[in-house]
Short mmCIF file of C-alpha atoms and ligand atoms in Angstrom, two decimals:
data_model
loop_
_atom_site.label_atom_id
_atom_site.label_comp_id
_atom_site.label_asym_id
_atom_site.label_seq_id
_atom_site.Cartn_x
_atom_site.Cartn_y
_atom_site.Cartn_z
CA UNK A 1 -67.48 -84.65 -2.83
CA UNK A 2 -64.37 -86.69 -3.45
CA UNK A 3 -62.00 -87.75 -0.70
CA UNK A 4 -59.38 -90.42 0.00
CA UNK A 5 -60.52 -92.64 2.86
CA UNK A 6 -58.74 -95.04 5.17
CA UNK A 7 -61.20 -97.47 6.79
CA UNK A 8 -58.85 -99.14 9.29
CA UNK A 9 -55.46 -98.36 10.80
CA UNK A 10 -52.79 -100.51 9.16
CA UNK A 11 -54.17 -100.47 5.61
CA UNK A 12 -51.55 -99.22 3.18
CA UNK A 13 -53.91 -98.05 0.44
CA UNK A 14 -56.58 -95.36 0.43
CA UNK A 15 -59.97 -95.65 -1.21
CA UNK A 16 -61.04 -92.64 -3.29
CA UNK A 17 -64.77 -92.16 -2.76
CA UNK A 18 -67.23 -89.73 -4.33
CA UNK A 19 -69.90 -89.45 -1.63
CA UNK A 20 -68.06 -87.87 1.31
CA UNK A 21 -69.61 -85.02 3.25
CA UNK A 22 -67.73 -82.44 5.33
CA UNK A 23 -69.58 -81.91 8.62
CA UNK A 24 -69.42 -79.63 11.65
CA UNK A 25 -69.98 -76.28 9.97
CA UNK A 26 -71.31 -73.62 12.32
CA UNK A 27 -70.25 -70.70 14.51
CA UNK A 28 -66.49 -70.17 14.56
CA UNK A 29 -65.94 -72.54 11.62
CA UNK A 30 -65.10 -72.09 7.96
CA UNK A 31 -65.64 -74.31 4.93
CA UNK A 32 -62.71 -74.67 2.52
CA UNK A 33 -62.39 -75.90 -1.05
CA UNK A 34 -58.98 -77.60 -0.96
CA UNK A 35 -56.89 -76.82 -4.07
CA UNK A 36 -53.59 -78.53 -3.27
CA UNK A 37 -52.31 -80.79 -0.54
CA UNK A 38 -48.90 -82.26 0.17
CA UNK A 39 -48.27 -85.80 1.33
CA UNK A 40 -46.32 -85.55 4.59
CA UNK A 41 -44.62 -88.52 6.23
CA UNK A 42 -46.91 -88.09 9.23
CA UNK A 43 -49.84 -89.12 7.01
CA UNK A 44 -48.13 -92.47 6.42
CA UNK A 45 -47.36 -92.76 10.14
CA UNK A 46 -51.02 -92.19 11.00
CA UNK A 47 -52.08 -94.76 8.40
CA UNK A 48 -49.71 -97.40 9.80
CA UNK A 49 -50.57 -96.67 13.43
CA UNK A 50 -47.19 -95.19 14.43
CA UNK A 51 -48.97 -91.92 15.26
CA UNK A 52 -52.22 -92.18 17.24
CA UNK A 53 -55.28 -91.44 15.10
CA UNK A 54 -58.91 -92.63 15.35
CA UNK A 55 -60.31 -94.41 12.24
CA UNK A 56 -61.97 -94.42 9.79
CA UNK A 57 -60.25 -91.25 8.72
CA UNK A 58 -59.19 -89.05 5.84
CA UNK A 59 -55.42 -88.37 5.93
CA UNK A 60 -53.84 -85.06 4.90
CA UNK A 61 -52.97 -82.05 7.04
CA UNK A 62 -50.77 -80.03 4.67
CA UNK A 63 -53.25 -78.16 2.52
CA UNK A 64 -54.24 -74.91 0.88
CA UNK A 65 -57.47 -73.70 -0.65
CA UNK A 66 -60.24 -71.14 -0.74
CA UNK A 67 -62.91 -70.18 1.79
CA UNK A 68 -66.38 -71.06 0.51
CA UNK A 69 -68.42 -70.39 3.64
CA UNK A 70 -67.91 -68.54 6.91
CA UNK A 71 -69.68 -69.38 10.18
CA UNK A 72 -71.20 -66.88 12.61
CA UNK A 73 -68.70 -64.95 14.68
CA UNK A 74 -65.84 -65.31 12.19
CA UNK A 75 -64.80 -61.76 11.38
CA UNK A 76 -61.25 -62.13 10.08
CA UNK A 77 -62.08 -64.28 7.03
CA UNK A 78 -64.48 -63.97 4.11
CA UNK A 79 -65.68 -66.09 1.20
CA UNK A 80 -63.03 -66.24 -1.53
CA UNK A 81 -60.03 -65.75 0.79
CA UNK A 82 -57.04 -67.89 -0.14
CA UNK A 83 -55.77 -69.71 2.95
CA UNK A 84 -53.38 -72.41 4.05
CA UNK A 85 -54.38 -75.01 6.62
CA UNK A 86 -52.68 -74.81 10.01
CA UNK A 87 -53.28 -78.20 11.65
CA UNK A 88 -52.24 -76.98 15.10
CA UNK A 89 -53.62 -73.45 15.31
CA UNK A 90 -52.48 -71.31 18.24
CA UNK A 91 -55.46 -70.03 20.27
CA UNK A 92 -53.57 -66.88 21.27
CA UNK A 93 -54.60 -66.82 24.94
CA UNK A 94 -53.47 -70.04 26.70
CA UNK A 95 -50.22 -70.11 28.75
CA UNK A 96 -48.22 -71.64 25.84
CA UNK A 97 -49.44 -69.03 23.37
CA UNK A 98 -48.72 -66.20 25.82
CA UNK A 99 -45.13 -67.46 26.08
CA UNK A 100 -44.76 -67.25 22.29
CA UNK A 101 -44.90 -71.05 21.99
CA UNK A 102 -48.06 -71.32 19.93
CA UNK A 103 -46.81 -74.61 18.47
CA UNK A 104 -47.44 -76.18 21.91
CA UNK A 105 -51.04 -74.91 22.14
CA UNK A 106 -53.43 -77.80 22.77
CA UNK A 107 -56.60 -75.72 22.61
CA UNK A 108 -57.59 -76.92 19.15
CA UNK A 109 -56.37 -80.47 19.54
CA UNK A 110 -59.79 -81.46 20.84
CA UNK A 111 -60.70 -81.44 17.14
CA UNK A 112 -58.71 -84.61 16.69
CA UNK A 113 -61.41 -86.66 18.42
CA UNK A 114 -64.32 -84.90 16.66
CA UNK A 115 -65.52 -86.36 13.33
CA UNK A 116 -64.94 -83.98 10.40
CA UNK A 117 -66.76 -86.01 7.74
CA UNK A 118 -69.68 -88.34 7.19
CA UNK A 119 -70.35 -91.01 4.60
CA UNK A 120 -73.31 -93.36 4.33
CA UNK A 121 -74.36 -92.51 7.88
CA UNK A 122 -70.91 -93.24 9.36
CA UNK A 123 -68.77 -90.67 11.15
CA UNK A 124 -65.28 -90.20 9.74
CA UNK A 125 -62.34 -88.36 11.27
CA UNK A 126 -59.86 -86.02 9.60
CA UNK A 127 -56.17 -86.52 10.36
CA UNK A 128 -54.97 -84.05 12.99
CA UNK A 129 -58.47 -82.57 12.96
CA UNK A 130 -58.19 -81.53 9.30
CA UNK A 131 -58.19 -84.23 6.57
CA UNK A 132 -57.02 -82.39 3.47
CA UNK A 133 -57.17 -85.37 1.09
CA UNK A 134 -60.70 -84.15 0.39
CA UNK A 135 -62.18 -81.56 -1.94
CA UNK A 136 -63.87 -79.86 0.99
CA UNK A 137 -63.10 -79.56 4.71
CA UNK A 138 -64.70 -77.73 7.62
CA UNK A 139 -62.20 -76.44 10.19
CA UNK A 140 -62.12 -73.93 13.05
CA UNK A 141 -61.45 -70.44 11.68
CA UNK A 142 -58.05 -70.44 13.43
CA UNK A 143 -56.90 -73.28 11.13
CA UNK A 144 -57.37 -71.09 8.03
CA UNK A 145 -54.46 -68.70 7.63
CA UNK A 146 -54.74 -66.11 4.82
CA UNK A 147 -51.93 -66.22 2.24
CA UNK A 148 -50.76 -63.51 -0.17
CA UNK A 149 -51.96 -63.55 -3.79
CA UNK A 150 -48.51 -64.30 -5.18
CA UNK A 151 -48.14 -67.52 -3.17
CA UNK A 152 -49.34 -70.54 -5.19
CA UNK A 153 -51.52 -73.10 -3.41
CA UNK A 154 -49.06 -75.96 -3.93
CA UNK A 155 -46.28 -74.07 -2.12
CA UNK A 156 -48.65 -72.70 0.54
CA UNK A 157 -49.68 -76.27 1.37
CA UNK A 158 -46.08 -77.21 2.17
CA UNK A 159 -45.70 -74.18 4.42
CA UNK A 160 -48.63 -75.63 6.40
CA UNK A 161 -46.41 -78.43 7.70
CA UNK A 162 -43.18 -79.79 6.24
CA UNK A 163 -41.40 -76.57 5.32
CA UNK A 164 -42.30 -74.83 8.58
CA UNK A 165 -41.20 -77.90 10.56
CA UNK A 166 -37.81 -78.10 8.85
CA UNK A 167 -36.91 -74.42 8.59
CA UNK A 168 -38.13 -73.81 12.14
CA UNK A 169 -35.99 -76.64 13.55
CA UNK A 170 -32.86 -74.92 12.22
CA UNK A 171 -33.90 -71.31 12.84
CA UNK A 172 -36.11 -71.41 15.97
CA UNK A 173 -35.07 -74.54 17.87
CA UNK A 174 -31.36 -74.97 17.10
CA UNK A 175 -30.66 -71.32 16.24
CA UNK A 176 -27.82 -72.62 14.05
CA UNK A 177 -24.82 -70.30 14.36
CA UNK A 178 -23.01 -68.88 11.34
CA UNK A 179 -19.88 -70.87 10.53
CA UNK A 180 -21.02 -74.00 12.36
CA UNK A 181 -21.06 -77.63 11.22
CA UNK A 182 -24.40 -79.36 10.70
CA UNK A 183 -25.51 -82.88 9.80
CA UNK A 184 -29.05 -83.83 8.81
CA UNK A 185 -30.19 -87.49 9.08
CA UNK A 186 -33.16 -88.08 6.76
CA UNK A 187 -33.50 -85.91 3.65
CA UNK A 188 -37.13 -85.97 2.55
CA UNK A 189 -39.13 -82.75 2.32
CA UNK A 190 -38.60 -81.89 6.01
CA UNK A 191 -34.89 -82.79 6.05
CA UNK A 192 -34.30 -80.69 2.92
CA UNK A 193 -36.08 -77.83 4.68
CA UNK A 194 -33.72 -78.24 7.66
CA UNK A 195 -30.82 -78.01 5.20
CA UNK A 196 -32.23 -74.81 3.71
CA UNK A 197 -32.75 -73.40 7.22
CA UNK A 198 -29.15 -74.19 8.18
CA UNK A 199 -27.97 -72.51 4.97
CA UNK A 200 -30.06 -69.39 5.70
CA UNK A 201 -28.47 -69.29 9.17
CA UNK A 202 -24.97 -69.41 7.65
CA UNK A 203 -23.75 -72.90 8.53
CA UNK A 204 -20.32 -73.60 7.03
CA UNK A 205 -20.71 -77.35 6.53
CA UNK A 206 -24.01 -79.13 6.01
CA UNK A 207 -23.78 -82.89 5.63
CA UNK A 208 -26.88 -84.69 4.35
CA UNK A 209 -27.27 -88.33 5.42
CA UNK A 210 -29.76 -90.55 3.61
CA UNK A 211 -29.77 -94.10 2.21
CA UNK A 212 -31.58 -92.99 -1.00
CA UNK A 213 -29.22 -91.73 -3.73
CA UNK A 214 -31.79 -89.41 -5.33
CA UNK A 215 -32.35 -87.69 -1.98
CA UNK A 216 -28.62 -87.22 -1.49
CA UNK A 217 -28.42 -85.59 -4.93
CA UNK A 218 -31.38 -83.36 -4.06
CA UNK A 219 -29.77 -82.36 -0.76
CA UNK A 220 -26.72 -81.05 -2.64
CA UNK A 221 -28.97 -78.91 -4.86
CA UNK A 222 -30.66 -77.40 -1.80
CA UNK A 223 -27.51 -76.37 0.05
CA UNK A 224 -25.86 -79.45 1.57
CA UNK A 225 -22.09 -79.21 1.17
CA UNK A 226 -21.76 -82.98 1.19
CA UNK A 227 -24.16 -85.93 1.04
CA UNK A 228 -23.39 -89.41 2.30
CA UNK A 229 -25.06 -92.77 2.82
CA UNK A 230 -25.49 -93.76 6.49
CA UNK A 231 -22.48 -96.12 6.43
CA UNK A 232 -20.19 -93.25 5.39
CA UNK A 233 -21.45 -90.86 8.08
CA UNK A 234 -18.72 -91.75 10.58
CA UNK A 235 -15.97 -91.10 8.03
CA UNK A 236 -17.54 -87.75 7.14
CA UNK A 237 -17.62 -86.78 10.82
CA UNK A 238 -13.95 -87.65 11.28
CA UNK A 239 -12.89 -85.84 8.14
CA UNK A 240 -15.01 -82.69 8.55
CA UNK A 241 -14.86 -82.19 12.33
CA UNK A 242 -11.46 -83.80 13.06
CA UNK A 243 -13.30 -86.51 14.96
CA UNK A 244 -14.89 -84.09 17.41
CA UNK A 245 -18.46 -84.32 16.09
CA UNK A 246 -20.86 -81.83 14.51
CA UNK A 247 -22.10 -78.70 16.25
CA UNK A 248 -25.67 -79.71 15.37
CA UNK A 249 -27.12 -83.03 14.24
CA UNK A 250 -30.77 -83.09 13.15
CA UNK A 251 -32.69 -86.35 13.39
CA UNK A 252 -35.49 -86.16 10.79
CA UNK A 253 -36.59 -89.80 10.88
CA UNK A 254 -38.40 -90.24 14.22
CA UNK A 255 -36.66 -93.37 15.54
CA UNK A 256 -34.62 -94.08 18.67
CA UNK A 257 -31.87 -95.75 16.59
CA UNK A 258 -31.27 -92.68 14.42
CA UNK A 259 -31.53 -90.45 17.49
CA UNK A 260 -28.70 -92.51 19.03
CA UNK A 261 -26.67 -92.02 15.83
CA UNK A 262 -27.37 -88.29 16.01
CA UNK A 263 -26.21 -88.26 19.62
CA UNK A 264 -22.97 -90.05 18.79
CA UNK A 265 -22.23 -87.75 15.84
CA UNK A 266 -22.74 -84.57 17.88
CA UNK A 267 -19.71 -82.96 19.52
CA UNK A 268 -19.54 -82.53 23.28
CA UNK A 269 -21.61 -79.46 24.08
CA UNK A 270 -23.32 -79.59 20.68
CA UNK A 271 -27.02 -79.99 19.94
CA UNK A 272 -29.05 -83.05 18.94
CA UNK A 273 -32.25 -81.75 17.35
CA UNK A 274 -35.09 -84.31 17.15
CA UNK A 275 -37.47 -83.34 14.34
CA UNK A 276 -38.91 -86.74 13.35
CA UNK A 277 -42.29 -87.79 14.78
CA UNK A 278 -41.79 -91.15 16.49
CA UNK A 279 -43.92 -93.90 18.01
CA UNK A 280 -45.28 -94.21 21.56
CA UNK A 281 -43.54 -97.57 22.05
CA UNK A 282 -40.10 -96.55 20.75
CA UNK A 283 -38.04 -95.42 23.75
CA UNK A 284 -34.77 -93.53 23.68
CA UNK A 285 -32.48 -93.97 26.66
CA UNK A 286 -29.12 -92.51 27.51
CA UNK A 287 -26.71 -93.17 30.34
CA UNK A 288 -26.58 -90.55 33.06
CA UNK A 289 -22.83 -90.12 32.92
CA UNK A 290 -22.79 -89.16 29.25
CA UNK A 291 -25.83 -86.95 29.68
CA UNK A 292 -23.95 -84.97 32.34
CA UNK A 293 -20.34 -85.21 31.21
CA UNK A 294 -20.73 -84.62 27.45
CA UNK A 295 -23.27 -81.84 27.91
CA UNK A 296 -24.92 -82.49 24.57
CA UNK A 297 -28.20 -80.67 24.32
CA UNK A 298 -31.19 -82.74 23.25
CA UNK A 299 -33.64 -80.37 21.60
CA UNK A 300 -36.97 -81.75 20.37
CA UNK A 301 -38.60 -79.57 17.71
CA UNK A 302 -42.29 -79.88 16.93
CA UNK A 303 -43.88 -77.97 14.05
CA UNK A 304 -40.91 -75.64 13.79
CA UNK A 305 -40.53 -75.05 17.50
CA UNK A 306 -41.90 -71.50 17.59
CA UNK A 307 -44.85 -69.26 16.90
CA UNK A 308 -46.21 -70.90 13.73
CA UNK A 309 -47.83 -67.76 12.35
CA UNK A 310 -44.55 -65.85 12.63
CA UNK A 311 -42.78 -68.81 11.05
CA UNK A 312 -45.20 -68.75 8.07
CA UNK A 313 -44.53 -65.05 7.49
CA UNK A 314 -40.79 -65.55 7.69
CA UNK A 315 -40.92 -68.48 5.27
CA UNK A 316 -42.93 -66.44 2.74
CA UNK A 317 -40.43 -63.57 3.03
CA UNK A 318 -37.47 -65.94 2.47
CA UNK A 319 -39.26 -67.57 -0.48
CA UNK A 320 -40.02 -64.20 -2.11
CA UNK A 321 -36.42 -63.13 -1.69
CA UNK A 322 -35.25 -66.34 -3.37
CA UNK A 323 -33.39 -67.44 -0.22
CA UNK A 324 -35.26 -70.78 -0.03
CA UNK A 325 -36.48 -72.97 -2.91
CA UNK A 326 -39.95 -74.28 -2.12
CA UNK A 327 -41.18 -75.07 -5.65
CA UNK A 328 -38.21 -77.41 -6.06
CA UNK A 329 -39.43 -79.53 -3.14
CA UNK A 330 -42.41 -80.67 -5.21
CA UNK A 331 -40.86 -83.48 -7.23
CA UNK A 332 -44.11 -85.27 -8.10
CA UNK A 333 -47.70 -84.25 -8.84
CA UNK A 334 -50.80 -86.44 -8.90
CA UNK A 335 -54.57 -86.07 -9.00
CA UNK A 336 -56.60 -87.34 -6.05
CA UNK A 337 -57.52 -90.48 -8.03
CA UNK A 338 -53.81 -91.40 -8.13
CA UNK A 339 -53.28 -90.92 -4.38
CA UNK A 340 -51.90 -94.44 -3.95
CA UNK A 341 -49.11 -93.58 -6.41
CA UNK A 342 -48.24 -90.69 -4.11
CA UNK A 343 -48.06 -93.05 -1.13
CA UNK A 344 -45.65 -95.31 -3.05
CA UNK A 345 -43.50 -92.34 -4.10
CA UNK A 346 -43.19 -91.36 -0.44
CA UNK A 347 -42.50 -94.89 0.84
CA UNK A 348 -39.76 -95.60 -1.67
CA UNK A 349 -38.15 -92.23 -1.06
CA UNK A 350 -38.22 -91.08 -4.70
CA UNK A 351 -40.38 -88.04 -3.84
CA UNK A 352 -39.31 -85.14 -1.66
CA UNK A 353 -42.91 -83.99 -1.72
CA UNK A 354 -45.78 -85.14 -3.88
CA UNK A 355 -48.41 -82.48 -4.45
CA UNK A 356 -51.95 -83.76 -4.80
CA UNK A 357 -54.03 -81.38 -6.90
CA UNK A 358 -57.74 -81.24 -6.20
ZN1 ZN B 401 -53.03 -71.45 22.90
ZN1 ZN B 402 -46.85 -82.96 8.41
#
């Protein structure tokens, strides 16, 4: 089957190959025919080495498809079921899951170090234990979450990562209060989802901050009340909050420098919400006086910061009610053979999300 392969960390192009094999099928596993997959910024970060990932590997962790085979002991899924891929599936019984924090469950993360594919006798990993830039994947049954018939695969794929991450940061982690002021640094697919989450929560002002003009225009369509380039952020803060700072500032880049900006733009007692996935060697530090005296809350938010299965259901309900626009996030579409175009669209910032159709 066809798949997009990265041979070594640091390469910026993928090789589309025809002779990939999905391996590991057996008890507790399911085989999926991937129909659509989104390109998430984390895929680029894994390719460049910012996020740890063994190689060679197949990127992609935001996917949706159909079950084609079910291993022994899997009772909740059957052949033909439409499912989205959950790259960090909650096991349901560990201490994190019992607390309702299934997004912190590490039970399935052992998959990350287990090869998911084979080609010409060589073992090949799948990003985050999945690897959805492939026509076929084998994953633990818990990674395959059934979706309703009215939810298209391209939208379901986005719910598998970017949309859940962004909406959840605003709704679960920050619990944005109605009438509050919000700023969002970084307005790709995840940042736009934060904006939509803040709008759902009833924020009064939502300021989008991004260096790319097309993203600022998109942010306004999705609910931002104002969109500025980074060098105009300080002026916007002074004008909108009378110099005090925003109630919530979301960092959706994953860098210490933008986290520092977020911290400075947050009012005393407000919340800095860190949504971006950063590097092991990028350290954020803060002086102890400010940490105490300004009482700004630093709230990291991974994968939506809550029970992911509940978050999926809530997202689907909001989408059906027309309260969030998910189709509009897909600004570009390519076939797997054009995957390198998708990478360029993401790197230059012209795409909110590129959907790869398989
Ligand atoms: Zn668990
Ligand atoms: Zn992702």
